[in-house]
Short mmCIF file of C-alpha atoms and ligand atoms in Angstrom, two decimals:
data_model
loop_
_atom_site.label_atom_id
_atom_site.label_comp_id
_atom_site.label_asym_id
_atom_site.label_seq_id
_atom_site.Cartn_x
_atom_site.Cartn_y
_atom_site.Cartn_z
CA MET A 1 -59.12 -48.99 -185.71
CA SER A 2 -55.84 -47.05 -185.88
CA GLU A 3 -54.93 -43.70 -187.41
CA LYS A 4 -52.31 -45.49 -189.49
CA THR A 5 -55.02 -47.56 -191.17
CA PHE A 6 -57.49 -44.71 -191.62
CA PRO A 7 -55.60 -41.52 -192.52
CA PHE A 8 -58.90 -39.61 -192.89
CA LEU A 9 -59.05 -39.61 -189.08
CA GLN A 10 -55.63 -37.99 -188.94
CA PHE A 11 -55.90 -35.59 -191.88
CA HIS A 12 -59.05 -33.54 -192.08
CA ARG A 13 -60.46 -32.44 -195.41
CA ALA A 14 -58.56 -29.37 -196.59
CA LEU A 15 -58.89 -27.30 -199.76
CA PRO A 16 -55.87 -25.69 -201.38
CA GLN A 17 -54.95 -22.48 -199.57
CA GLU A 18 -57.52 -19.71 -199.97
CA VAL A 19 -56.73 -16.00 -200.41
CA PRO A 20 -58.34 -14.06 -197.51
CA VAL A 21 -61.58 -12.31 -198.44
CA SER A 22 -60.27 -8.81 -197.73
CA ILE A 23 -57.50 -9.32 -200.30
CA ARG A 24 -59.25 -11.40 -202.95
CA VAL A 25 -62.02 -8.83 -203.56
CA LEU A 26 -59.36 -6.27 -204.51
CA GLY A 27 -58.45 -8.16 -207.68
CA HIS A 28 -59.71 -10.67 -210.23
CA GLY A 29 -57.20 -13.49 -209.63
CA GLU A 30 -58.04 -17.06 -208.60
CA ILE A 31 -58.93 -17.34 -204.95
CA HIS A 32 -57.14 -20.65 -204.37
CA GLY A 33 -53.42 -21.23 -204.34
CA GLY A 34 -51.97 -24.72 -204.69
CA PHE A 35 -51.35 -27.57 -202.27
CA ALA A 36 -47.82 -28.03 -201.09
CA ASN A 37 -46.62 -31.39 -202.48
CA GLY A 38 -46.94 -33.18 -199.14
CA ASP A 39 -50.40 -31.72 -198.51
CA ALA A 40 -51.78 -33.14 -201.76
CA GLY A 41 -50.37 -36.54 -200.78
CA ASP A 42 -51.97 -36.34 -197.32
CA GLN A 43 -55.31 -35.30 -198.80
CA ALA A 44 -55.14 -38.10 -201.39
CA ALA A 45 -54.33 -40.58 -198.62
CA ARG A 46 -57.70 -39.80 -197.02
CA CYS A 47 -59.34 -41.98 -199.72
CA ILE A 48 -60.40 -45.26 -198.09
CA ASP A 49 -60.63 -47.05 -201.48
CA CYS A 50 -64.09 -48.14 -200.45
CA GLY A 51 -64.43 -50.70 -203.22
CA ASN A 52 -67.51 -49.02 -204.74
CA PRO A 53 -66.10 -45.98 -206.54
CA TYR A 54 -69.16 -43.78 -206.07
CA CYS A 55 -66.90 -40.79 -206.82
CA SER A 56 -66.14 -42.19 -210.31
CA TRP A 57 -69.82 -42.78 -210.92
CA GLY A 58 -70.56 -39.23 -209.74
CA CYS A 59 -68.05 -37.86 -212.28
CA PRO A 60 -69.63 -37.50 -215.74
CA LEU A 61 -66.30 -38.52 -217.29
CA GLY A 62 -66.02 -41.64 -215.11
CA ASN A 63 -62.58 -40.53 -213.91
CA ARG A 64 -60.57 -43.30 -212.25
CA ILE A 65 -60.34 -41.29 -209.06
CA PRO A 66 -59.30 -43.90 -206.43
CA GLN A 67 -56.50 -45.09 -208.74
CA TRP A 68 -55.02 -41.64 -209.30
CA LEU A 69 -55.42 -40.71 -205.64
CA GLN A 70 -53.25 -43.75 -204.86
CA LEU A 71 -50.57 -42.51 -207.30
CA VAL A 72 -50.64 -39.03 -205.73
CA ARG A 73 -50.32 -40.57 -202.29
CA ASP A 74 -47.22 -42.41 -203.57
CA GLY A 75 -45.79 -39.17 -204.98
CA ARG A 76 -46.11 -40.35 -208.62
CA ILE A 77 -47.41 -37.03 -209.95
CA GLU A 78 -46.67 -37.53 -213.67
CA ASP A 79 -48.22 -41.02 -213.60
CA ALA A 80 -51.30 -39.58 -211.92
CA ALA A 81 -51.51 -36.88 -214.63
CA THR A 82 -51.26 -39.56 -217.34
CA LEU A 83 -54.08 -41.56 -215.77
CA MET A 84 -56.22 -38.43 -215.39
CA HIS A 85 -55.78 -37.67 -219.09
CA GLU A 86 -57.02 -41.10 -220.09
CA THR A 87 -60.55 -40.04 -219.25
CA ASN A 88 -60.38 -36.24 -218.96
CA PRO A 89 -58.76 -34.08 -221.65
CA LEU A 90 -59.04 -30.97 -219.40
CA PRO A 91 -58.33 -32.05 -215.80
CA GLU A 92 -56.80 -28.80 -214.53
CA ILE A 93 -59.87 -26.94 -215.81
CA CYS A 94 -62.50 -29.36 -214.44
CA GLY A 95 -60.62 -29.44 -211.14
CA ARG A 96 -61.21 -25.69 -210.91
CA VAL A 97 -64.75 -25.21 -212.22
CA CYS A 98 -66.74 -28.44 -211.68
CA PRO A 99 -69.44 -28.16 -209.00
CA GLN A 100 -67.74 -31.02 -207.14
CA ASP A 101 -70.28 -30.86 -204.32
CA ARG A 102 -72.91 -32.07 -206.80
CA LEU A 103 -70.63 -34.54 -208.63
CA CYS A 104 -67.58 -36.54 -207.51
CA GLU A 105 -67.16 -35.13 -204.00
CA GLY A 106 -70.88 -35.22 -203.31
CA ALA A 107 -70.74 -38.98 -203.97
CA CYS A 108 -67.60 -39.66 -201.86
CA THR A 109 -68.14 -42.28 -199.15
CA LEU A 110 -66.36 -40.08 -196.59
CA GLU A 111 -68.82 -37.27 -197.31
CA GLU A 112 -71.71 -39.69 -196.78
CA GLY A 113 -70.12 -40.74 -193.51
CA GLY A 114 -69.84 -37.13 -192.30
CA PHE A 115 -66.03 -36.97 -192.45
CA GLY A 116 -65.81 -34.53 -195.38
CA ALA A 117 -65.16 -35.68 -198.95
CA VAL A 118 -61.67 -36.17 -200.34
CA THR A 119 -60.77 -32.90 -202.10
CA ILE A 120 -60.89 -34.58 -205.51
CA GLY A 121 -61.20 -31.42 -207.60
CA GLY A 122 -58.37 -29.62 -205.78
CA ILE A 123 -56.06 -32.62 -206.23
CA GLU A 124 -56.95 -33.04 -209.91
CA ARG A 125 -56.14 -29.41 -210.51
CA TRP A 126 -52.92 -29.40 -208.51
CA VAL A 127 -51.56 -32.61 -210.08
CA THR A 128 -52.08 -31.39 -213.66
CA ASP A 129 -50.70 -27.91 -212.97
CA GLU A 130 -47.66 -29.45 -211.30
CA ALA A 131 -47.08 -32.10 -213.99
CA LEU A 132 -47.31 -29.49 -216.77
CA ARG A 133 -44.96 -27.21 -214.82
CA ARG A 134 -42.44 -30.08 -214.63
CA GLY A 135 -42.62 -30.50 -218.42
CA TRP A 136 -44.89 -33.56 -218.54
CA ARG A 137 -47.14 -33.68 -221.62
CA PRO A 138 -50.01 -36.00 -222.66
CA ALA A 139 -48.62 -38.82 -224.81
CA MET A 140 -49.58 -39.34 -228.43
CA HIS A 141 -51.45 -42.63 -228.83
CA THR A 142 -49.73 -43.14 -232.18
CA GLN A 143 -46.85 -41.50 -234.04
CA GLU A 144 -48.47 -42.34 -237.37
CA ARG A 145 -50.46 -39.62 -239.11
CA SER A 146 -53.51 -41.01 -240.89
CA GLY A 147 -53.66 -38.22 -243.45
CA GLN A 148 -57.28 -37.58 -242.43
CA ARG A 149 -58.44 -34.16 -241.31
CA VAL A 150 -61.19 -33.02 -238.94
CA ALA A 151 -62.53 -29.48 -238.58
CA ILE A 152 -63.87 -28.40 -235.20
CA VAL A 153 -66.15 -25.37 -234.97
CA GLY A 154 -65.89 -23.87 -231.48
CA ALA A 155 -62.83 -23.76 -229.22
CA GLY A 156 -64.75 -24.20 -225.95
CA PRO A 157 -64.31 -27.26 -223.71
CA ALA A 158 -66.23 -29.56 -226.09
CA GLY A 159 -64.04 -28.52 -229.04
CA LEU A 160 -60.78 -28.66 -227.03
CA SER A 161 -61.66 -32.09 -225.67
CA ALA A 162 -62.34 -33.51 -229.14
CA ALA A 163 -59.15 -31.88 -230.47
CA ASP A 164 -57.08 -33.62 -227.77
CA ARG A 165 -58.47 -37.06 -228.56
CA LEU A 166 -58.24 -36.70 -232.34
CA ILE A 167 -54.73 -35.26 -232.56
CA ARG A 168 -53.37 -37.92 -230.21
CA ALA A 169 -54.92 -40.55 -232.49
CA GLY A 170 -53.00 -39.22 -235.50
CA ILE A 171 -55.76 -37.12 -237.12
CA ALA A 172 -54.97 -33.56 -238.30
CA VAL A 173 -57.21 -31.05 -236.47
CA ASP A 174 -58.11 -27.46 -237.29
CA VAL A 175 -60.15 -25.63 -234.61
CA PHE A 176 -62.13 -22.60 -235.81
CA ASP A 177 -63.54 -19.98 -233.44
CA ARG A 178 -65.03 -16.54 -233.99
CA TYR A 179 -63.36 -15.21 -230.84
CA GLU A 180 -59.79 -13.93 -230.75
CA GLU A 181 -58.82 -16.38 -227.96
CA ALA A 182 -59.44 -20.11 -227.54
CA GLY A 183 -61.53 -21.46 -224.65
CA GLY A 184 -65.12 -20.39 -225.41
CA LEU A 185 -66.84 -19.71 -222.10
CA LEU A 186 -63.73 -20.92 -220.25
CA THR A 187 -62.11 -17.72 -221.46
CA PHE A 188 -64.98 -15.31 -221.99
CA GLY A 189 -67.72 -16.45 -219.58
CA ILE A 190 -66.20 -17.93 -216.44
CA PRO A 191 -64.44 -15.14 -214.52
CA ALA A 192 -60.72 -15.20 -213.80
CA PHE A 193 -61.27 -15.56 -210.04
CA LYS A 194 -62.60 -19.08 -210.80
CA LEU A 195 -60.31 -19.87 -213.73
CA GLU A 196 -57.21 -17.81 -214.53
CA LYS A 197 -56.98 -17.18 -218.26
CA SER A 198 -53.34 -18.29 -218.23
CA VAL A 199 -54.59 -21.82 -217.44
CA VAL A 200 -56.62 -21.89 -220.67
CA ARG A 201 -53.69 -20.43 -222.62
CA THR A 202 -51.42 -23.17 -221.25
CA ARG A 203 -53.90 -25.84 -222.38
CA ARG A 204 -54.04 -24.25 -225.83
CA ALA A 205 -50.22 -24.30 -225.99
CA VAL A 206 -50.19 -28.01 -225.00
CA LEU A 207 -52.62 -28.81 -227.82
CA GLU A 208 -50.57 -26.74 -230.28
CA GLU A 209 -47.43 -28.63 -229.28
CA LEU A 210 -49.29 -31.84 -230.16
CA GLY A 211 -50.15 -30.37 -233.57
CA VAL A 212 -53.63 -28.84 -233.22
CA VAL A 213 -54.04 -25.74 -235.41
CA PHE A 214 -56.22 -22.91 -234.02
CA ARG A 215 -57.84 -20.66 -236.61
CA LEU A 216 -59.23 -17.90 -234.42
CA GLY A 217 -61.24 -14.82 -235.33
CA ILE A 218 -63.10 -16.79 -238.04
CA GLU A 219 -66.86 -17.18 -237.79
CA ILE A 220 -68.07 -20.16 -239.82
CA GLY A 221 -71.05 -19.07 -241.88
CA ARG A 222 -69.86 -15.46 -242.02
CA ASP A 223 -66.10 -15.46 -242.74
CA LEU A 224 -65.95 -18.98 -244.17
CA PRO A 225 -68.88 -21.01 -245.54
CA PHE A 226 -69.69 -24.25 -243.72
CA ALA A 227 -69.62 -26.00 -247.13
CA HIS A 228 -65.86 -25.29 -247.20
CA LEU A 229 -65.45 -27.51 -244.11
CA LEU A 230 -67.70 -30.23 -245.47
CA ASP A 231 -65.69 -30.32 -248.71
CA GLY A 232 -62.22 -29.92 -247.24
CA TYR A 233 -62.32 -32.24 -244.20
CA ASP A 234 -63.14 -35.90 -243.53
CA ALA A 235 -65.47 -35.02 -240.64
CA VAL A 236 -66.67 -31.92 -238.77
CA PHE A 237 -67.42 -31.49 -235.06
CA LEU A 238 -69.81 -28.67 -234.12
CA ALA A 239 -69.28 -27.31 -230.60
CA THR A 240 -70.80 -23.87 -230.92
CA GLY A 241 -72.28 -23.47 -227.42
CA ALA A 242 -75.47 -21.86 -226.07
CA TYR A 243 -75.67 -18.11 -226.42
CA THR A 244 -79.34 -17.13 -226.55
CA SER A 245 -80.09 -15.35 -223.26
CA VAL A 246 -83.36 -16.38 -221.61
CA ASP A 247 -85.58 -13.30 -221.81
CA ALA A 248 -87.81 -12.88 -218.74
CA GLN A 249 -89.62 -10.08 -220.65
CA LEU A 250 -89.47 -7.73 -217.69
CA PRO A 251 -90.99 -4.31 -218.29
CA GLY A 252 -88.21 -1.72 -218.13
CA ALA A 253 -85.48 -4.06 -219.39
CA GLU A 254 -84.66 -1.48 -222.09
CA LEU A 255 -83.69 1.23 -219.54
CA ASP A 256 -80.15 2.57 -219.31
CA GLY A 257 -78.23 0.68 -216.66
CA VAL A 258 -79.84 -2.70 -217.42
CA HIS A 259 -77.36 -5.28 -218.73
CA SER A 260 -77.33 -8.91 -219.83
CA ALA A 261 -74.99 -11.19 -217.91
CA LEU A 262 -72.81 -12.52 -220.69
CA PRO A 263 -71.91 -9.25 -222.47
CA PHE A 264 -71.09 -7.85 -219.02
CA LEU A 265 -68.79 -10.77 -218.16
CA VAL A 266 -67.22 -10.84 -221.64
CA ALA A 267 -66.48 -7.09 -221.50
CA ASN A 268 -64.84 -7.54 -218.10
CA THR A 269 -62.71 -10.45 -219.31
CA ARG A 270 -61.64 -8.60 -222.44
CA ARG A 271 -60.66 -5.64 -220.31
CA LEU A 272 -58.50 -7.92 -218.15
CA LEU A 273 -57.00 -9.67 -221.20
CA GLY A 274 -56.43 -6.34 -222.94
CA THR A 275 -58.09 -7.65 -226.13
CA ALA A 276 -60.66 -6.03 -228.40
CA THR A 277 -64.05 -5.13 -226.95
CA THR A 278 -67.06 -3.88 -228.80
CA GLN A 279 -69.07 -3.31 -225.63
CA ALA A 280 -68.05 -0.92 -222.87
CA LEU A 281 -67.92 -2.29 -219.35
CA PRO A 282 -70.42 -0.44 -217.13
CA ASP A 283 -68.84 1.65 -214.37
CA LEU A 284 -70.01 0.02 -211.13
CA ALA A 285 -67.88 2.03 -208.70
CA GLY A 286 -70.04 3.16 -205.78
CA LYS A 287 -73.24 1.83 -207.42
CA ARG A 288 -76.07 -0.34 -206.09
CA VAL A 289 -76.08 -3.41 -208.32
CA VAL A 290 -79.01 -5.83 -208.43
CA VAL A 291 -78.42 -9.20 -210.14
CA LEU A 292 -81.50 -11.18 -211.17
CA GLY A 293 -81.11 -14.99 -211.19
CA GLY A 294 -79.71 -17.79 -209.02
CA GLY A 295 -77.41 -19.87 -211.23
CA ASP A 296 -73.65 -19.91 -211.62
CA THR A 297 -73.80 -17.05 -214.10
CA ALA A 298 -75.59 -14.90 -211.51
CA MET A 299 -72.89 -15.81 -208.96
CA ASP A 300 -70.21 -14.78 -211.44
CA CYS A 301 -71.98 -11.45 -211.97
CA VAL A 302 -72.36 -10.65 -208.26
CA ARG A 303 -68.76 -11.56 -207.48
CA SER A 304 -67.45 -9.60 -210.48
CA SER A 305 -69.54 -6.58 -209.40
CA ILE A 306 -67.94 -6.66 -205.95
CA ARG A 307 -64.51 -6.62 -207.60
CA LEU A 308 -65.55 -3.72 -209.84
CA GLY A 309 -66.16 -1.57 -206.77
CA ALA A 310 -69.96 -1.69 -206.40
CA GLN A 311 -71.16 -0.16 -203.15
CA ARG A 312 -73.86 -2.80 -202.61
CA VAL A 313 -74.57 -5.99 -204.54
CA SER A 314 -77.84 -7.89 -204.14
CA CYS A 315 -78.91 -11.14 -205.75
CA ILE A 316 -82.62 -11.71 -206.27
CA TYR A 317 -83.81 -15.28 -206.72
CA ARG A 318 -87.37 -16.59 -206.84
CA ARG A 319 -86.80 -19.85 -204.95
CA ASP A 320 -85.00 -20.47 -201.64
CA GLU A 321 -81.31 -21.19 -201.14
CA ALA A 322 -81.78 -24.98 -201.11
CA ASN A 323 -83.38 -24.81 -204.56
CA MET A 324 -80.74 -22.62 -206.19
CA PRO A 325 -79.31 -24.14 -209.36
CA GLY A 326 -75.84 -22.71 -208.72
CA SER A 327 -73.00 -24.41 -206.85
CA ARG A 328 -73.21 -24.16 -203.01
CA ARG A 329 -69.53 -23.27 -202.99
CA GLU A 330 -70.12 -20.22 -205.18
CA VAL A 331 -72.96 -18.98 -202.94
CA LYS A 332 -70.67 -19.34 -199.92
CA TYR A 333 -67.90 -17.33 -201.60
CA ALA A 334 -70.34 -14.65 -202.77
CA ARG A 335 -71.71 -14.27 -199.26
CA GLU A 336 -68.22 -14.06 -197.76
CA GLU A 337 -67.40 -11.33 -200.27
CA GLY A 338 -70.36 -9.23 -199.16
CA VAL A 339 -73.19 -10.12 -201.53
CA GLU A 340 -76.69 -9.83 -200.07
CA PHE A 341 -79.12 -12.60 -201.09
CA LEU A 342 -82.84 -11.93 -201.34
CA PHE A 343 -84.48 -15.34 -201.72
CA GLN A 344 -88.07 -16.06 -202.69
CA ARG A 345 -88.44 -12.75 -204.55
CA GLN A 346 -89.83 -12.70 -208.08
CA PRO A 347 -88.75 -9.68 -210.14
CA LEU A 348 -91.81 -8.05 -211.75
CA ALA A 349 -90.49 -4.87 -213.39
CA ILE A 350 -87.49 -2.58 -213.67
CA LEU A 351 -88.49 1.00 -212.94
CA GLY A 352 -87.01 4.42 -213.68
CA GLY A 353 -87.04 7.41 -216.04
CA GLU A 354 -84.38 6.96 -218.73
CA HIS A 355 -82.13 5.19 -216.26
CA VAL A 356 -82.97 2.34 -213.90
CA GLU A 357 -83.89 3.50 -210.38
CA ARG A 358 -85.71 0.57 -208.75
CA VAL A 359 -86.69 -3.06 -209.17
CA ARG A 360 -90.20 -4.17 -208.24
CA VAL A 361 -90.33 -7.64 -206.70
CA ALA A 362 -92.95 -9.85 -205.05
CA GLN A 363 -92.52 -12.40 -202.30
CA THR A 364 -92.96 -16.03 -203.40
CA GLU A 365 -93.98 -19.25 -201.70
CA LEU A 366 -92.67 -22.64 -202.81
CA VAL A 367 -94.77 -25.48 -204.04
CA SER A 368 -93.05 -28.86 -204.19
CA ALA A 369 -92.92 -30.36 -207.66
CA ALA A 370 -93.34 -34.02 -208.62
CA ALA A 371 -89.87 -33.88 -210.20
CA GLY A 372 -87.05 -31.34 -210.16
CA ARG A 373 -86.81 -28.16 -208.10
CA ALA A 374 -89.75 -26.74 -206.15
CA GLN A 375 -91.87 -24.26 -208.11
CA SER A 376 -92.40 -20.69 -206.89
CA ARG A 377 -95.75 -18.90 -206.65
CA ILE A 378 -96.25 -15.18 -206.06
CA VAL A 379 -97.82 -14.20 -202.70
CA ALA A 380 -100.65 -11.74 -203.39
CA GLY A 381 -100.11 -8.21 -202.04
CA SER A 382 -96.40 -8.77 -201.22
CA GLU A 383 -94.88 -6.34 -203.72
CA GLN A 384 -91.98 -4.10 -202.72
CA GLU A 385 -89.43 -1.91 -204.54
CA LEU A 386 -85.66 -2.04 -204.17
CA GLY A 387 -83.32 0.81 -205.12
CA ALA A 388 -80.87 0.03 -207.96
CA ASP A 389 -78.39 1.94 -210.12
CA VAL A 390 -77.47 -1.07 -212.25
CA VAL A 391 -79.43 -4.27 -212.98
CA ILE A 392 -77.82 -7.38 -214.49
CA GLN A 393 -80.16 -10.04 -215.87
CA ALA A 394 -78.78 -13.59 -215.49
CA PHE A 395 -81.66 -15.92 -216.29
CA GLY A 396 -79.60 -18.49 -218.21
CA PHE A 397 -79.02 -19.44 -221.83
CA LEU A 398 -80.58 -21.53 -224.55
CA ALA A 399 -78.78 -23.42 -227.30
CA SER A 400 -78.13 -21.27 -230.36
CA PRO A 401 -77.24 -23.62 -233.23
CA PRO A 402 -75.92 -21.88 -236.35
CA ASP A 403 -78.70 -20.87 -238.74
CA TRP A 404 -77.01 -22.77 -241.61
CA CYS A 405 -77.64 -26.19 -240.00
CA ALA A 406 -80.82 -26.98 -241.95
CA GLU A 407 -79.32 -26.30 -245.39
CA HIS A 408 -76.64 -28.92 -244.63
CA GLY A 409 -79.04 -31.63 -243.44
CA ILE A 410 -78.38 -31.07 -239.71
CA THR A 411 -81.68 -31.43 -237.87
CA LEU A 412 -82.60 -29.71 -234.59
CA ASP A 413 -84.72 -31.24 -231.84
CA ALA A 414 -88.01 -29.81 -230.54
CA ASN A 415 -86.07 -27.54 -228.14
CA GLY A 416 -83.92 -26.02 -230.88
CA ARG A 417 -80.78 -28.00 -230.01
CA ILE A 418 -78.72 -29.98 -232.52
CA LEU A 419 -80.07 -33.53 -232.62
CA VAL A 420 -77.45 -36.26 -232.17
CA GLY A 421 -77.47 -40.04 -231.79
CA GLY A 422 -80.63 -42.10 -232.00
CA PRO A 423 -81.50 -44.97 -234.31
CA GLY A 424 -78.89 -45.66 -236.97
CA ARG A 425 -76.51 -42.94 -235.78
CA ALA A 426 -73.37 -43.08 -233.67
CA PRO A 427 -73.23 -41.17 -230.36
CA GLN A 428 -72.85 -37.43 -231.09
CA GLN A 429 -73.49 -37.98 -234.81
CA THR A 430 -75.98 -35.54 -236.37
CA THR A 431 -78.43 -36.27 -239.16
CA ASN A 432 -75.63 -35.36 -241.59
CA PRO A 433 -73.39 -38.45 -241.19
CA LYS A 434 -70.20 -36.44 -241.71
CA VAL A 435 -71.07 -33.97 -238.95
CA PHE A 436 -70.91 -34.59 -235.19
CA ALA A 437 -71.93 -32.20 -232.41
CA GLY A 438 -71.63 -31.85 -228.64
CA GLY A 439 -71.54 -29.56 -225.61
CA ASP A 440 -74.08 -26.83 -224.96
CA THR A 441 -75.27 -26.73 -228.58
CA VAL A 442 -76.66 -30.24 -228.03
CA ARG A 443 -77.49 -30.16 -224.30
CA GLY A 444 -78.49 -26.52 -223.81
CA ALA A 445 -76.58 -24.56 -221.14
CA ASP A 446 -74.84 -27.16 -218.98
CA LEU A 447 -71.41 -27.83 -217.46
CA VAL A 448 -67.80 -27.81 -218.64
CA VAL A 449 -67.32 -31.44 -217.62
CA ARG A 450 -70.25 -32.60 -219.74
CA ALA A 451 -68.99 -30.58 -222.72
CA ALA A 452 -65.62 -32.32 -222.25
CA LEU A 453 -67.43 -35.67 -222.16
CA ASP A 454 -69.24 -34.92 -225.42
CA GLY A 455 -65.99 -33.88 -227.10
CA ARG A 456 -64.33 -37.10 -225.99
CA GLU A 457 -67.23 -39.27 -227.15
CA ALA A 458 -67.59 -37.39 -230.45
CA ALA A 459 -63.89 -37.98 -231.14
CA ARG A 460 -64.38 -41.68 -230.44
CA ALA A 461 -67.30 -41.84 -232.89
CA ILE A 462 -65.40 -39.83 -235.52
CA LEU A 463 -62.40 -42.17 -235.24
CA SER A 464 -64.66 -45.20 -235.78
CA ARG A 465 -66.18 -43.58 -238.84
CA LEU A 466 -62.82 -42.62 -240.31
CA GLN A 467 -61.47 -46.12 -239.72
CA ALA A 468 -64.55 -47.61 -241.41
CA VAL A 469 -64.11 -45.26 -244.39
CA THR A 470 -60.42 -46.24 -244.68
CA ALA A 471 -61.24 -49.95 -244.46
CA SER A 472 -63.84 -49.70 -247.23
CA THR A 473 -61.53 -47.92 -249.72
P1 FAD B 501 -68.66 -22.82 -225.36
O1 FAD B 501 -67.73 -22.85 -224.20
O2 FAD B 501 -69.74 -21.82 -225.34
O3 FAD B 501 -67.79 -22.63 -226.68
C1 FAD B 501 -68.41 -22.47 -227.92
C2 FAD B 501 -67.47 -21.74 -228.85
O4 FAD B 501 -68.00 -21.79 -230.18
C3 FAD B 501 -67.31 -20.27 -228.52
O5 FAD B 501 -65.94 -19.96 -228.35
C4 FAD B 501 -67.90 -19.55 -229.73
O6 FAD B 501 -67.20 -18.35 -230.04
C5 FAD B 501 -67.70 -20.58 -230.82
N1 FAD B 501 -68.61 -20.42 -231.96
C6 FAD B 501 -69.96 -20.42 -231.93
N2 FAD B 501 -70.45 -20.31 -233.19
C7 FAD B 501 -69.37 -20.23 -234.01
C8 FAD B 501 -69.21 -20.11 -235.42
N3 FAD B 501 -70.26 -20.04 -236.26
N4 FAD B 501 -67.96 -20.03 -235.94
C9 FAD B 501 -66.87 -20.10 -235.13
N5 FAD B 501 -66.97 -20.23 -233.78
C10 FAD B 501 -68.20 -20.31 -233.23
N6 FAD B 501 -69.75 -24.65 -216.13
C11 FAD B 501 -69.08 -25.28 -215.11
O7 FAD B 501 -68.90 -26.50 -215.18
N7 FAD B 501 -68.61 -24.57 -214.05
C12 FAD B 501 -68.75 -23.22 -213.95
O8 FAD B 501 -68.30 -22.62 -212.99
C13 FAD B 501 -69.43 -22.55 -215.00
N8 FAD B 501 -69.57 -21.20 -214.96
C14 FAD B 501 -70.19 -20.59 -216.01
C15 FAD B 501 -70.28 -19.21 -215.98
C16 FAD B 501 -70.90 -18.53 -217.02
C17 FAD B 501 -70.98 -17.05 -216.98
C18 FAD B 501 -71.46 -19.26 -218.09
C19 FAD B 501 -72.17 -18.54 -219.20
C20 FAD B 501 -71.36 -20.63 -218.14
C21 FAD B 501 -70.72 -21.31 -217.09
N9 FAD B 501 -70.59 -22.68 -217.10
C22 FAD B 501 -69.92 -23.31 -216.08
C23 FAD B 501 -71.09 -23.49 -218.23
C24 FAD B 501 -69.93 -23.86 -219.18
O9 FAD B 501 -69.10 -22.74 -219.40
C25 FAD B 501 -70.50 -24.38 -220.50
O10 FAD B 501 -71.36 -25.46 -220.23
C26 FAD B 501 -69.37 -24.87 -221.42
O11 FAD B 501 -68.43 -23.84 -221.67
C27 FAD B 501 -69.96 -25.36 -222.75
O12 FAD B 501 -68.91 -25.72 -223.59
P2 FAD B 501 -69.05 -25.72 -225.18
O13 FAD B 501 -67.71 -26.11 -225.70
O14 FAD B 501 -70.24 -26.51 -225.55
O15 FAD B 501 -69.40 -24.21 -225.59
FE1 SF4 B 502 -64.84 -34.29 -210.10
FE2 SF4 B 502 -65.16 -32.81 -212.30
FE3 SF4 B 502 -62.81 -34.00 -211.83
FE4 SF4 B 502 -64.96 -35.48 -212.50
S1 SF4 B 502 -63.91 -33.96 -213.79
S2 SF4 B 502 -63.45 -35.91 -210.86
S3 SF4 B 502 -66.61 -34.31 -211.49
S4 SF4 B 502 -63.74 -32.39 -210.58
#
């Protein structure tokens, strides 16, 4: 065995350069810089091309990872970007925000062998950033315009992904969104320290160059009736997300100083973007902030609170660290930045006069479940109270399909999500054959990469339908 044959013995796993903790908490910028060109090549060369691409199977999009790692190793950056775009319409975004430890990198053979996974996400991000910077653009699959038009409702990752596939196939695409910026939660939910907003704006500009039209600040159902889209377009893709906050029904949730996660994060993003805000951002300077919840949204809230000058930030979660739903990487960063984690604590009530003063919690014990994460059970007599000036509730989100679905023959499932697929329907097709849906509005709160997958697959199904309609006329 020589180092020449197995570069992973020579080059250890390395992430793109990281901004030191003492500096990164002073601002809201991304905490990773790029690879130097040679470094990305060395990291890509760590891939042993094991023959069973577990990484590709671990990626919801089925990215052809070993193949594009080979191109990066050979310095063929634009070719690698082209190959990435064949399966992933948003590689620079997924490279930044995917929980790689649970997906592609978690499945890497080198990780299994204890050598540290290839830094797949970091390379995907760097390659696309670099290719776009050099002027590379995704190629149109055809120069012919079909004359057919598709309306997309929602400019989040599901909508952007579908727009990419449709426009490159020669279909005219209008993307409607109620927000003033494109990106959905990429822009307004995920904080800038994970995903700089300029990255989303660059992707929007790339899509506009290809011909996608963004019609922002328009809420379908309020500013424009859905019937207008059904009448004026050949197909419609609904990608309206999941925005109903899970309500833990805690006594005291109505007190001053208690906030919901998403309005808090949106207000912070709008402040950074300098765009309109209807909700004031709470002043956290010098305050004791308690965040309730253990998912990625909770991690975004604790890390944003640190950057907003909170004196102490605690995260309360009812299970243990191993059973947290959030990415391990995010917990690590939060801890480095000074967040205190209180595991196996169940919040019972928020206490105070007019303003929050304390949170009552109880200790929990874990009971293993037949499937899924362990369940938590309160330990009798273990209650305690924690001082708090601000409480942020981050218990997750449920799908929130538009209330006009039923009147247009779009059926919901038993969990209130838009129903797609099933007998007699194409993947992502709703019970109205002209309407397709995907992303969080179909899955419930999930991941960017799976929203991108749904957009890609919806576009494929829409193209088949449009071709069939053309052939029959
Ligand atoms: P969204 O991104 O929610 O986009 C839906 C869009 O539809 C919105 O822009 C909305 O304004 C628009 N819309 C809705 N109704 C209408 C209407 N009637 N008319 C016009 N427009 C409408 N996932 C990860 O993979 N990694 C992460 O690190 C991560 N962090 C997250 C952090 C937070 C705080 C949150 C809340 C989620 C996070 N997620 C993360 C999840 C991820 O953001 C979502 O799964 C993903 O954005 C879903 O994409 P989508 O396109 O389905 O919906
Ligand atoms: Fe990994 Fe996400 Fe990229 Fe797939 S899209 S290779 S899961 S970072």
